[in-house]
mmCIF file of C-alpha atoms in Angstrom:
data_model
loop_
_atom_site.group_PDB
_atom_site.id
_atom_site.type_symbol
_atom_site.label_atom_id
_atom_site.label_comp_id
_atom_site.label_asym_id
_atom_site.label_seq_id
_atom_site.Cartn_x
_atom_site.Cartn_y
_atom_site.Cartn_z
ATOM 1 C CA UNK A 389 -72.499 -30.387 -10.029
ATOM 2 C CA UNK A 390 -72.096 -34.168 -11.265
ATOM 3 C CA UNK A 391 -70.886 -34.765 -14.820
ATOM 4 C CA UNK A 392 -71.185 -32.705 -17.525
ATOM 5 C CA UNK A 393 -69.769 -32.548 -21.243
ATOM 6 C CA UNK A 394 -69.377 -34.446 -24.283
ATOM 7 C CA UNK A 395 -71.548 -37.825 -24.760
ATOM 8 C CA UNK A 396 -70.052 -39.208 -27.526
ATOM 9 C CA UNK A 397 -67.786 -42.312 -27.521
ATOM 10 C CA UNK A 398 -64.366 -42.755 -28.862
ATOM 11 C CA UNK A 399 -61.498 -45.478 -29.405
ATOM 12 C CA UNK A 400 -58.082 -44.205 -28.926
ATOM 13 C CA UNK A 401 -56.092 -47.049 -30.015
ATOM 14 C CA UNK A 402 -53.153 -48.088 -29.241
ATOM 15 C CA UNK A 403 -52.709 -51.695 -30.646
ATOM 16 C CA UNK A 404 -53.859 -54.232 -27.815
ATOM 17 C CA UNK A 405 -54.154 -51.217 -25.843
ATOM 18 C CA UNK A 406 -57.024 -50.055 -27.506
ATOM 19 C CA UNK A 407 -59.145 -47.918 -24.719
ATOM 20 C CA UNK A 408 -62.625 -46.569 -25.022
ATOM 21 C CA UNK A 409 -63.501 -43.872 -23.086
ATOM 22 C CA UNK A 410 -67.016 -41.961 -22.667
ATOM 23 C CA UNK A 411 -65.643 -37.980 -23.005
ATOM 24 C CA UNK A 412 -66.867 -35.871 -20.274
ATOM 25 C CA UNK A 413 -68.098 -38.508 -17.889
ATOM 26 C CA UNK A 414 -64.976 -37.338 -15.505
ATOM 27 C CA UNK A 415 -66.875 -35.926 -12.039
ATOM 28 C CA UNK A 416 -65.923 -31.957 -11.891
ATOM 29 C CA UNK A 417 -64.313 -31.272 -8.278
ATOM 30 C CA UNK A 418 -66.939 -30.392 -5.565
ATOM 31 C CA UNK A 419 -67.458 -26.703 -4.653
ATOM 32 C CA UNK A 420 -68.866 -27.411 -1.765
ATOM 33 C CA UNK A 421 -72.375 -26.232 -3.356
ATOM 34 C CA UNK A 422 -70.638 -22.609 -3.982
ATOM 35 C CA UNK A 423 -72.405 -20.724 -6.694
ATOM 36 C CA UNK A 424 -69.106 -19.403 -8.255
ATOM 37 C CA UNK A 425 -70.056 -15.809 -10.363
ATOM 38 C CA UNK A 426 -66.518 -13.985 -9.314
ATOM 39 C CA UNK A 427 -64.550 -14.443 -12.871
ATOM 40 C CA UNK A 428 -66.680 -13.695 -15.395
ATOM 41 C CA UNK A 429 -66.487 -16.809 -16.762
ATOM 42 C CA UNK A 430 -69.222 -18.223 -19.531
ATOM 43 C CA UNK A 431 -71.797 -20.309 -17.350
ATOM 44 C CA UNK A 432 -72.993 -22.122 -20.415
ATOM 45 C CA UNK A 433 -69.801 -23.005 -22.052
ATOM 46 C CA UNK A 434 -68.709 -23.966 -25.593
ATOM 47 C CA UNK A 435 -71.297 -24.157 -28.651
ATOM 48 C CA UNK A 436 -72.574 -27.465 -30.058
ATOM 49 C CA UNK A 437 -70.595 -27.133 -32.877
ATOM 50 C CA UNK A 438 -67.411 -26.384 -31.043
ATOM 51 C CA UNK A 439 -68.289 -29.174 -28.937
ATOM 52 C CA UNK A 440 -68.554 -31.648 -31.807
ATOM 53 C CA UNK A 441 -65.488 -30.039 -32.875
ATOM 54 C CA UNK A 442 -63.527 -31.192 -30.273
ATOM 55 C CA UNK A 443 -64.913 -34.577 -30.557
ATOM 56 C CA UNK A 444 -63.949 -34.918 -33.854
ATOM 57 C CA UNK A 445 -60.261 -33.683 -33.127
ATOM 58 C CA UNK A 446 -59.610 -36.411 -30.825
ATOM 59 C CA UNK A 447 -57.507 -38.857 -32.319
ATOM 60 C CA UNK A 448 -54.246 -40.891 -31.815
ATOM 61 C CA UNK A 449 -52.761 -37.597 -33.388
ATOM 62 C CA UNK A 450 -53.353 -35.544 -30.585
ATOM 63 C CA UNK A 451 -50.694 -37.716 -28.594
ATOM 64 C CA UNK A 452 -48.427 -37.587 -31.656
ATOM 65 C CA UNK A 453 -48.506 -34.396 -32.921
ATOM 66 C CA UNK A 454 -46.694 -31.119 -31.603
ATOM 67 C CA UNK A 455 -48.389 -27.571 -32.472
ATOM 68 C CA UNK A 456 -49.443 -25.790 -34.729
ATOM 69 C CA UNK A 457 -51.850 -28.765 -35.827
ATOM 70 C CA UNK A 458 -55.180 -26.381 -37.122
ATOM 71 C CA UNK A 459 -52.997 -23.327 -35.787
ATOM 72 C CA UNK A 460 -52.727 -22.211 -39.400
ATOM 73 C CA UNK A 461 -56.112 -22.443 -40.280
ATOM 74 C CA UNK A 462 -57.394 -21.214 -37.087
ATOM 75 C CA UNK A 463 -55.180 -17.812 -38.563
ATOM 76 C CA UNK A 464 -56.916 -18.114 -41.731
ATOM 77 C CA UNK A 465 -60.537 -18.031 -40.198
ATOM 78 C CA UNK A 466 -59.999 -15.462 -37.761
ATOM 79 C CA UNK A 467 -58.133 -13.865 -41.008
ATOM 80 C CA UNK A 468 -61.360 -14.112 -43.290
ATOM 81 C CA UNK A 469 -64.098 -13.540 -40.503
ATOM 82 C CA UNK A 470 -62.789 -9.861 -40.422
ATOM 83 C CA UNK A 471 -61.780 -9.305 -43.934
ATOM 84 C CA UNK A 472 -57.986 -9.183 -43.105
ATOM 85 C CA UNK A 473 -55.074 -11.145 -44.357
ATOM 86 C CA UNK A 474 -53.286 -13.682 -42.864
ATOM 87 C CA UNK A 475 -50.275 -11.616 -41.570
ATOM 88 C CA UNK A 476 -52.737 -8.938 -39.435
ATOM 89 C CA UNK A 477 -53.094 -11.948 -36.996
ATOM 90 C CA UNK A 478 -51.719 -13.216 -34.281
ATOM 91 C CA UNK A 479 -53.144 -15.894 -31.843
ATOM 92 C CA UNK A 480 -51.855 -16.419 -28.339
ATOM 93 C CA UNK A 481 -53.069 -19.115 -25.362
ATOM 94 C CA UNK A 482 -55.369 -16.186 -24.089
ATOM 95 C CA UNK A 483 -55.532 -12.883 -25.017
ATOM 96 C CA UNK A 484 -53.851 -12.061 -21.588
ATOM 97 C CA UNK A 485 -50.396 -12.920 -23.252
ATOM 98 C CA UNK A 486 -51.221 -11.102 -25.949
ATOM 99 C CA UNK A 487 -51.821 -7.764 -23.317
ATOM 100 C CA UNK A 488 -48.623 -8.247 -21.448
ATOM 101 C CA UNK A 489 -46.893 -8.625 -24.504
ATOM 102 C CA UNK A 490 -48.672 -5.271 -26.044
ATOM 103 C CA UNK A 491 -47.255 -3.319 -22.784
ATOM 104 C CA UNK A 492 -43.772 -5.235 -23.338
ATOM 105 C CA UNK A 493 -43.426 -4.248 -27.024
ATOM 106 C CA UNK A 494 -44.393 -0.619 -26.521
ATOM 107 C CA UNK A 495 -43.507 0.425 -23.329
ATOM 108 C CA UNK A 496 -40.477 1.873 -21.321
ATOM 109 C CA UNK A 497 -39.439 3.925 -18.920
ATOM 110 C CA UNK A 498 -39.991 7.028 -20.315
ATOM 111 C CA UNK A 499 -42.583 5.829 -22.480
ATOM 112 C CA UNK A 500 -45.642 5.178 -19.489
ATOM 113 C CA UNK A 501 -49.047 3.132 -20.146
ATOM 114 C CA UNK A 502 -52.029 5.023 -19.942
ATOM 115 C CA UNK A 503 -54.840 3.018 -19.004
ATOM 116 C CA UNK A 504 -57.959 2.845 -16.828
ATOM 117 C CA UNK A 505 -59.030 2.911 -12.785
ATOM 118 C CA UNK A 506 -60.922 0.453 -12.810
ATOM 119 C CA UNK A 507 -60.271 -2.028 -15.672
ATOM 120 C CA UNK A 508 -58.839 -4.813 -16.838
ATOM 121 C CA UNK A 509 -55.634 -5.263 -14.990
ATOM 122 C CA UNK A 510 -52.988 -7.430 -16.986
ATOM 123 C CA UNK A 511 -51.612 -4.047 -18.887
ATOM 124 C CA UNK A 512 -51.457 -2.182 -15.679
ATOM 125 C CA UNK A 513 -50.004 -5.484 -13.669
ATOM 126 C CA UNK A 514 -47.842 -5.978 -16.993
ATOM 127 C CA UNK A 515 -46.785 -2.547 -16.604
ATOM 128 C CA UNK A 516 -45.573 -2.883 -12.566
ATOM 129 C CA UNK A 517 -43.593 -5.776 -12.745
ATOM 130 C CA UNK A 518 -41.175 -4.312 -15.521
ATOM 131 C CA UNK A 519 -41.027 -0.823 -13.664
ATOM 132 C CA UNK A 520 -42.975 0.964 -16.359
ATOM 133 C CA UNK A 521 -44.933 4.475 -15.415
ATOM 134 C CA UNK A 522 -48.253 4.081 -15.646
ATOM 135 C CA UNK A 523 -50.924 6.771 -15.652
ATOM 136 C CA UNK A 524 -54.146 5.909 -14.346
ATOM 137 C CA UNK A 525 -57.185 7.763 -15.656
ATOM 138 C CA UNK A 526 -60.753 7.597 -13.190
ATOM 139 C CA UNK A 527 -63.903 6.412 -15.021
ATOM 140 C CA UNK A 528 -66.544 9.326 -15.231
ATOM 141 C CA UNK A 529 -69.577 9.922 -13.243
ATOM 142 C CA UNK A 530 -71.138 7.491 -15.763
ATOM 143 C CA UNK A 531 -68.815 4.449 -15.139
ATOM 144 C CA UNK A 532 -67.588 5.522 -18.700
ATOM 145 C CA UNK A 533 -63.774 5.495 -20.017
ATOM 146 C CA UNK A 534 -62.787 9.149 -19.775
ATOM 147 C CA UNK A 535 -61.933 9.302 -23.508
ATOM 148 C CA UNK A 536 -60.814 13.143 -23.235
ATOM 149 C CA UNK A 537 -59.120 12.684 -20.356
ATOM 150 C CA UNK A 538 -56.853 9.675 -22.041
ATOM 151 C CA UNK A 539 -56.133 11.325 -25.313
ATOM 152 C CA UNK A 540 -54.728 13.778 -23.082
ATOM 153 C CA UNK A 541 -52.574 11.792 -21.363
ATOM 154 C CA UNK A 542 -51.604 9.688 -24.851
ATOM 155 C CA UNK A 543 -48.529 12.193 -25.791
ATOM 156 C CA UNK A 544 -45.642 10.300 -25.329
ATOM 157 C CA UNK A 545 -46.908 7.407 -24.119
ATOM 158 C CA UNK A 546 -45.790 4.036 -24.953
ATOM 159 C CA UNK A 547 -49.584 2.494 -25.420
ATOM 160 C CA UNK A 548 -53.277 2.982 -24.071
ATOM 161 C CA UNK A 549 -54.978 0.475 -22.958
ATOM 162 C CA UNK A 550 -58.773 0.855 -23.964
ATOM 163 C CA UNK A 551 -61.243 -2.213 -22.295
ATOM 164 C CA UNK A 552 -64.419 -1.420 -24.610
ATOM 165 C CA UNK A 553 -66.735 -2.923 -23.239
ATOM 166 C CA UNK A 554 -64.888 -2.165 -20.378
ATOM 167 C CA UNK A 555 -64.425 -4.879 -16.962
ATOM 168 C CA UNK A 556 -65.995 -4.406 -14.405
ATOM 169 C CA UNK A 557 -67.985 -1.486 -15.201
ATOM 170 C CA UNK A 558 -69.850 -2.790 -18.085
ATOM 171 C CA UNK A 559 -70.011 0.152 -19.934
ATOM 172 C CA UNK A 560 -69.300 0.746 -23.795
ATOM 173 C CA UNK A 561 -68.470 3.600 -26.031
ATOM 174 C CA UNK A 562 -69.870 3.675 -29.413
ATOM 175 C CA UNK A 563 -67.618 3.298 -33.115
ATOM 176 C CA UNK A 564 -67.891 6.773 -33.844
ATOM 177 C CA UNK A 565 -66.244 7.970 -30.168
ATOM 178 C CA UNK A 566 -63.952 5.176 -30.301
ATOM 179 C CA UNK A 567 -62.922 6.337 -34.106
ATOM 180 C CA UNK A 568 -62.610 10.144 -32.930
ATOM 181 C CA UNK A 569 -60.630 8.657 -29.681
ATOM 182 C CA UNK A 570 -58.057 6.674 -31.937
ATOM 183 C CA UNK A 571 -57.570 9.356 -34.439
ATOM 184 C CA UNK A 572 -56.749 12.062 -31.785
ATOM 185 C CA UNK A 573 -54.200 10.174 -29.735
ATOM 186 C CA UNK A 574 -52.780 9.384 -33.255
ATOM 187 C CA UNK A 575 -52.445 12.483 -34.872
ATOM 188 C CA UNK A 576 -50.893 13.793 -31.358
ATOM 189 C CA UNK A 577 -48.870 11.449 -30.703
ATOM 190 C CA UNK A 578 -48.404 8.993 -34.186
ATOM 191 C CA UNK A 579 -45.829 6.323 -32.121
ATOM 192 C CA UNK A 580 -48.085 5.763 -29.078
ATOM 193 C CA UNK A 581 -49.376 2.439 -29.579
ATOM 194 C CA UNK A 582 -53.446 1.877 -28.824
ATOM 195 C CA UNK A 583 -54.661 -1.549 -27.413
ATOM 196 C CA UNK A 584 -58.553 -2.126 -27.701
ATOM 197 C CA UNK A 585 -59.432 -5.270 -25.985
ATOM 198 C CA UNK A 586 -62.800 -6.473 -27.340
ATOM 199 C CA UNK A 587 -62.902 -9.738 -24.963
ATOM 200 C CA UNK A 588 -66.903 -8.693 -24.256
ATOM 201 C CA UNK A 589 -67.867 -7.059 -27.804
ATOM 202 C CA UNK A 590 -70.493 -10.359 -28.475
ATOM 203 C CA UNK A 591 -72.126 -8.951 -25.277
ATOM 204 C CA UNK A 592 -73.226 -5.754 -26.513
ATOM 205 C CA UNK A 593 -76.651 -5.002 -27.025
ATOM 206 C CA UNK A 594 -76.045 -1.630 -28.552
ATOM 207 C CA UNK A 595 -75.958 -1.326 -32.836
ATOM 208 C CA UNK A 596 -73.390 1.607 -32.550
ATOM 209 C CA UNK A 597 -71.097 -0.323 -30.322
ATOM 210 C CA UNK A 598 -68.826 -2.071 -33.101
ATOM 211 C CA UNK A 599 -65.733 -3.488 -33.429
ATOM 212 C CA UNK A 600 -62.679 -1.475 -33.889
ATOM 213 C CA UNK A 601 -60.534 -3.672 -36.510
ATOM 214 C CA UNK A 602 -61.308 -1.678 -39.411
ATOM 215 C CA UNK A 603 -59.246 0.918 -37.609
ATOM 216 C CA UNK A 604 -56.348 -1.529 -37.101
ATOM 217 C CA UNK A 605 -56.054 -1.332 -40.514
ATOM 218 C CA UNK A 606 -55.844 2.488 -41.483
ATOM 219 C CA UNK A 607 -53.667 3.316 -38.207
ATOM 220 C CA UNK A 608 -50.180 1.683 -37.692
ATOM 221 C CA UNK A 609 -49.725 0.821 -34.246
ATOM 222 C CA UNK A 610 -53.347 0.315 -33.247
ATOM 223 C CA UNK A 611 -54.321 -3.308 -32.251
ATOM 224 C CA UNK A 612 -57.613 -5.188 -31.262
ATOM 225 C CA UNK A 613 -57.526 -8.108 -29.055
ATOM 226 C CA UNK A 614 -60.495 -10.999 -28.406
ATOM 227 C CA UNK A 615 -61.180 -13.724 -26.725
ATOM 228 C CA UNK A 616 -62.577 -17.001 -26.748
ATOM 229 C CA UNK A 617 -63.275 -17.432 -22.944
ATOM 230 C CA UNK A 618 -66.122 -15.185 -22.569
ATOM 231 C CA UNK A 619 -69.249 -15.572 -25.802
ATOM 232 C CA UNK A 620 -67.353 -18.228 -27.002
ATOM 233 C CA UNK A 621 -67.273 -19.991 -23.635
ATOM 234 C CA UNK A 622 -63.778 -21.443 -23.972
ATOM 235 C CA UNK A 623 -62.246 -20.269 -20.592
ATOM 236 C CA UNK A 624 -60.793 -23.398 -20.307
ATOM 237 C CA UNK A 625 -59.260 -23.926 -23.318
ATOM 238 C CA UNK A 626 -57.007 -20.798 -23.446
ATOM 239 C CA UNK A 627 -57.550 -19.180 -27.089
ATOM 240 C CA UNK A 628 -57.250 -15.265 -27.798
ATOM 241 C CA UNK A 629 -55.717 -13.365 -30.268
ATOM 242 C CA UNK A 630 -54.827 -9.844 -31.777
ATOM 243 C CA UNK A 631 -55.010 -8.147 -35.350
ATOM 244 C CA UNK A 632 -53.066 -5.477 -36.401
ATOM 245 C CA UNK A 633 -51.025 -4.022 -39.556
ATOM 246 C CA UNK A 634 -47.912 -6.318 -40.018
ATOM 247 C CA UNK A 635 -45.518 -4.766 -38.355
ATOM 248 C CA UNK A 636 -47.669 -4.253 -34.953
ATOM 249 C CA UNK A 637 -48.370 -7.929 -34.712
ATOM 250 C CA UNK A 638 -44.782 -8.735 -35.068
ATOM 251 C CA UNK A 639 -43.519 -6.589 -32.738
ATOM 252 C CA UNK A 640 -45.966 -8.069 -29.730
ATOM 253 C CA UNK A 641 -44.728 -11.236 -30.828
ATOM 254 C CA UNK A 642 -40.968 -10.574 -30.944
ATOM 255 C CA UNK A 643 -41.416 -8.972 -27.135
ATOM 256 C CA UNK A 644 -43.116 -12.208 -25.292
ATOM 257 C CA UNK A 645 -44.366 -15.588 -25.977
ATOM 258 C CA UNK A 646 -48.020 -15.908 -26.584
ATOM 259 C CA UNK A 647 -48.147 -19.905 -25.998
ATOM 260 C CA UNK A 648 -48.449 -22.196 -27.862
ATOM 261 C CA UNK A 649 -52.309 -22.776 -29.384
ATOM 262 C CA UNK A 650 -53.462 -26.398 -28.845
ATOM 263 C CA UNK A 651 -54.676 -28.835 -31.496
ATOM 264 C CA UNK A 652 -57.819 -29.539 -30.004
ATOM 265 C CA UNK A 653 -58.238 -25.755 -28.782
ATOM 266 C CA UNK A 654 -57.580 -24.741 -32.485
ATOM 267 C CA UNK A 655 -60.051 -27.021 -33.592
ATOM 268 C CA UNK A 656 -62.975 -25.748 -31.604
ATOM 269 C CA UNK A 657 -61.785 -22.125 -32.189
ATOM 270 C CA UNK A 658 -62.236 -22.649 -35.874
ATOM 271 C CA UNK A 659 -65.797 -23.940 -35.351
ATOM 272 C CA UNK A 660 -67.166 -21.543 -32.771
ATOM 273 C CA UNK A 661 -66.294 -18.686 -35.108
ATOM 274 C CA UNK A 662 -68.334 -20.324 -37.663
ATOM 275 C CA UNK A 663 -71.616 -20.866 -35.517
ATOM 276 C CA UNK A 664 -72.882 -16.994 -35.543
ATOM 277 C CA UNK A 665 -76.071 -18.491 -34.289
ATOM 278 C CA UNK A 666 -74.408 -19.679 -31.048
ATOM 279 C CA UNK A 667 -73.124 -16.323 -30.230
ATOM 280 C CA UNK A 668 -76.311 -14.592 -31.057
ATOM 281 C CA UNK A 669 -78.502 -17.380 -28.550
ATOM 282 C CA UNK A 670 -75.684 -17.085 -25.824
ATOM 283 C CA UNK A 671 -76.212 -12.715 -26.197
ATOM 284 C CA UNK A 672 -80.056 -13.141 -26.390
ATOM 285 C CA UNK A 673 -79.840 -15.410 -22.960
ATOM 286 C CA UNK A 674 -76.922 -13.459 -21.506
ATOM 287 C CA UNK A 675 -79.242 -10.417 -21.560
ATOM 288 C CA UNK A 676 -82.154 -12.382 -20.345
ATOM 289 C CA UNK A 677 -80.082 -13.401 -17.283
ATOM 290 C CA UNK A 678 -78.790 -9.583 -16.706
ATOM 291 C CA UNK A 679 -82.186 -8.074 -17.278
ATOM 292 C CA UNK A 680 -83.728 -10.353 -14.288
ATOM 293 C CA UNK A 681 -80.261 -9.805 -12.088
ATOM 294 C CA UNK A 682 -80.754 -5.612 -12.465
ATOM 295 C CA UNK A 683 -84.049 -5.553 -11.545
ATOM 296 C CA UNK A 684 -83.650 -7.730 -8.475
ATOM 297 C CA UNK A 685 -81.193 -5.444 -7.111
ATOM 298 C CA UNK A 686 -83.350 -2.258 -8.543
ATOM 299 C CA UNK A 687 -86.335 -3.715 -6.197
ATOM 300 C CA UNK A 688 -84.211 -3.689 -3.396
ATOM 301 C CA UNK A 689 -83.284 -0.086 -4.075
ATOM 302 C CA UNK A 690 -79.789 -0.494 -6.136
ATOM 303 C CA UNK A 691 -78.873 0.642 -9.171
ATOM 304 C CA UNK A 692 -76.432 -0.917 -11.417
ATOM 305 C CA UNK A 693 -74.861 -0.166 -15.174
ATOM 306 C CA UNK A 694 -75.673 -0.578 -18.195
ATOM 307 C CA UNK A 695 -73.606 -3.483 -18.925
ATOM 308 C CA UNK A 696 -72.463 -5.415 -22.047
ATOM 309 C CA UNK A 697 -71.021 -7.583 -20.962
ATOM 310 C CA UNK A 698 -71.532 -10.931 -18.638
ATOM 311 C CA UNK A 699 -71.081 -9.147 -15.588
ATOM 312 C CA UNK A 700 -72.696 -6.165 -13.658
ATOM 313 C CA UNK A 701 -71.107 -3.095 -11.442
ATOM 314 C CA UNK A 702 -73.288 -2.383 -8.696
ATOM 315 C CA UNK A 703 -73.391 0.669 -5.787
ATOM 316 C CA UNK A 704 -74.396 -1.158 -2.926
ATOM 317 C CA UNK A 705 -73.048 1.498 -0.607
ATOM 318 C CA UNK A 706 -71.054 -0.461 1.425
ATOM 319 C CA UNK A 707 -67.286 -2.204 1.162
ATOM 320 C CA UNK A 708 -67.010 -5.317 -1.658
ATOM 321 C CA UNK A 709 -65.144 -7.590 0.999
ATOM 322 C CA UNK A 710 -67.749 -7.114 3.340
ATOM 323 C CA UNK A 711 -70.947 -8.039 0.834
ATOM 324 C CA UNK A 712 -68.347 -10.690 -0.507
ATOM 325 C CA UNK A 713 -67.755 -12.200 2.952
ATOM 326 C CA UNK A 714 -71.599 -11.981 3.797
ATOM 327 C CA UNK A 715 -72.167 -13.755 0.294
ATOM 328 C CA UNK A 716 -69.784 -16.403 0.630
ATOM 329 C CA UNK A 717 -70.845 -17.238 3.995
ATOM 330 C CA UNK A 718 -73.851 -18.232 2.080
ATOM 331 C CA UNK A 719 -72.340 -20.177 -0.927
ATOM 332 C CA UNK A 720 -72.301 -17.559 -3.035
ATOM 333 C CA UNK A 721 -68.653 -16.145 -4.493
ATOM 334 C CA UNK A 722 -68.605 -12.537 -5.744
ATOM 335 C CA UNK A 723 -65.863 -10.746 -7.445
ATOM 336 C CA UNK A 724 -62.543 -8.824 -5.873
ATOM 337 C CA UNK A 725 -62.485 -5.154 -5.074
ATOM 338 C CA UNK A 726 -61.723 -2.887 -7.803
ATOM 339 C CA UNK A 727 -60.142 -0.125 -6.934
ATOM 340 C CA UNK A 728 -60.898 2.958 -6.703
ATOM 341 C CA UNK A 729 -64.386 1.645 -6.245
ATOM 342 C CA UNK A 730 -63.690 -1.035 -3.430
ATOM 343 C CA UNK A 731 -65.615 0.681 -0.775
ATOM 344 C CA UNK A 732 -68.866 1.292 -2.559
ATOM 345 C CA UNK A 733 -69.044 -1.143 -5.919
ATOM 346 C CA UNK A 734 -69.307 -4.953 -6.176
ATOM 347 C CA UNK A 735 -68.766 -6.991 -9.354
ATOM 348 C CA UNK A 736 -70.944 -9.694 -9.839
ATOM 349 C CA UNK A 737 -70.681 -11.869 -12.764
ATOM 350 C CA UNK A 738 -73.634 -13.428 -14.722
ATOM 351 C CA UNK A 739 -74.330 -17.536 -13.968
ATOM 352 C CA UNK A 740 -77.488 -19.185 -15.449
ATOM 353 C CA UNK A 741 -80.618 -18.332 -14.758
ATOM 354 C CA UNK A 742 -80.949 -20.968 -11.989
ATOM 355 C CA UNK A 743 -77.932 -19.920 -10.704
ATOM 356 C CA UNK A 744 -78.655 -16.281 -10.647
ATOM 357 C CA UNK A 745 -82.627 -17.464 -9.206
ATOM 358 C CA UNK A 746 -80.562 -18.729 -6.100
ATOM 359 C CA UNK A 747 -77.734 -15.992 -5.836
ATOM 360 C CA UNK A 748 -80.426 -13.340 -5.602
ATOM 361 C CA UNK A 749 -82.273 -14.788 -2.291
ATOM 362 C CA UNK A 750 -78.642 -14.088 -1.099
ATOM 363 C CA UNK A 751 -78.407 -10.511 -1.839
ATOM 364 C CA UNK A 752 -81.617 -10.109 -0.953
ATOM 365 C CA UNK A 753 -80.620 -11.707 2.695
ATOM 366 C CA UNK A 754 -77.158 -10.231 2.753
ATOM 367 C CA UNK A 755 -78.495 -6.788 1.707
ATOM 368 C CA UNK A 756 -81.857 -6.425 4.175
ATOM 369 C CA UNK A 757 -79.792 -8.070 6.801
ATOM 370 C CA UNK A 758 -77.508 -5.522 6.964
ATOM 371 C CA UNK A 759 -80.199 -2.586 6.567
ATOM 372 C CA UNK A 760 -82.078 -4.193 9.355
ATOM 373 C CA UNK A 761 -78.405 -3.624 11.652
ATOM 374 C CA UNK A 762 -78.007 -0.299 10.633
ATOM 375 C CA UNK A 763 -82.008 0.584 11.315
ATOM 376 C CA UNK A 764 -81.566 -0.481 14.843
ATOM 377 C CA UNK A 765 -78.345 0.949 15.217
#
């Protein structure tokens, strides 16, 4: 893939020492030509302005000083981009911290996790290695979150885990059936504890698909998390956080440590969440990307989701390890099974448009190859 990154120069000095240094000229390892769309990672990366960001944040300080260098402000613009205060936020090295801490804070042993099959797995993971019960509730017919079927299972709980826009399914529930969701598991059970993890929200391409934080701050014990390593395309750099009412935030932070945020991270956190217009381009090109990916797979006679977010959940009627293995053969890496979905359902995450060109004369191979062996068969 060659070099890639920043282009600007810098002197770090260090008396006689002084070193200049071209910033991203460093070679990225070889792949081997692999065509990696398994992670859901952001294909295009960081924004200009968080780019120039991080430019600007290099210094002889950066050596020098320990955390939380821009940590505090980083609080206060994540604080005033939603309209909170200060004290509804917390920011962790991830928002995956930030989940296992959610399930460490809330749960017990007679207090289970309800959460999702399939979805995103840290809560549920979370919940196994501290020998929590966790109750596992199937997507519908639609690839939806069974909303009904998790209020349900709310009373008594310890927390619910709700992915909206959900991995790997794609699929999204609107404000007002999140709102109606929230308020029943609340008023059934008022100390079960309700996790919304908005990692793909800047995905969505539906109006009525909102953010939940205005309900983080009429409901104790409901919490929204996001990240910066999806839109934001800051994977790399390890930035999430949560907001909540006081006392929720605190208690996720009291039950495990959410990292420490660095400097340079903070930096280009604060100036990504600035640069609207970079979020909006990476949607409009995100949805570019996923329009031409569907339809490739439609013309071959397989339906996918609606998704929002950078990833799609496709029937292709036959296991994920063995399209994965086929696909990989071929420089081309998938994502993992997803259970209960494994033998049916691949994830495949969306890489440029150049990328995705090339990945589809794969699928196409992969998938007529093996209709062409079952034909003859």
């Amino acid at each position: 893939m060659g070099s890639a990154g920043l282009s600007t120069s810098f002197i770090i000095g260090r008396g006689q020492e002084a070193m200049a240094f071209q910033a991203g000229t460093m070679p990225l390892p070889d792949d081997g030509g692999m065509i990696r769309i398994s992670s859901n990672e952001n294909a295009r990366g960081p924004g200009r302005k968080a780019m120039e960001a991080l430019q600007h944040a290099i210094s002889p300080r950066v050596g020098r000083g320990y955390p939380p260098d821009y940590t505090g402000e980083l609080v206060d613009t994540i604080a005033a981009t939603y309209g909170v205060n200060r004290n509804n936020v917390i920011v962790g090295t991830g928002s995956g911290p930030i989940l296992e801490a959610g399930v460490r804070a809330f749960c017990t042993a007679d207090k289970p996790l309800v959460t999702a099959a399939p979805t995103y797995g840290t809560p549920d993971g979370t919940a196994r290695r501290i020998n929590v019960p966790i109750k596992m509730i199937p997507v519908d017919r639609a690839l939806s979150l069974d909303l009904d079927a998790m209020a349900a299972a709310a009373t008594g709980g310890g927390m619910v885990f709700l992915c909206n826009p959900n991995n790997p399914t794609g699929t999204a529930h609107n404000a007002a059936a999140v709102e109606r969701f929230v308020r029943r598991v609340k008023q059934a059970s008022p100390g079960t504890a309700i996790l919304i993890d908005e990692a793909y929200i800047d995905y969505v391409h539906d109006p009525a698909v909102k953010t939940a934080v205005p309900l983080t701050q009429q409901l104790p014990g409901v919490f929204v998390t996001r990240s910066f390593s999806k839109a934001h395309g800051m994977a790399g750099l390890r930035l999430g956080y949560a907001i909540g009412q006081p006392e929720t935030v605190q208690a996720i932070s009291r039950a495990w440590s959410l990292g420490s945020v660095n400097t340079l991270t903070a930096a280009a956190g604060m100036a990504s969440l600035k640069d609207p217009q970079h979020i909006a381009e990476e949607r409009a090109e995100n949805a570019r990307v996923r329009d031409f990916t569907l339809q490739a797979f439609k013309d071959l006679g397989y339906q996918g989701s609606d998704s929002h977010t950078n990833c799609i959940f496709l029937d292709l009627k036959r296991p994920a390890s063995e399209f994965r293995d086929a696909c990989r053969a071929l420089k081309v890496q998938v994502g993992r099974d997803f259970p209960p979905f494994e033998k049916t359902h691949s994830r495949i995450t969306l890489g440029t448009m150049d990328e995705m060109r090339q990945a589809v004369q794969v699928f196409r191979k992969v998938l007529t190859a093996k209709a062409s062996t079952s034909s003859a068969a």
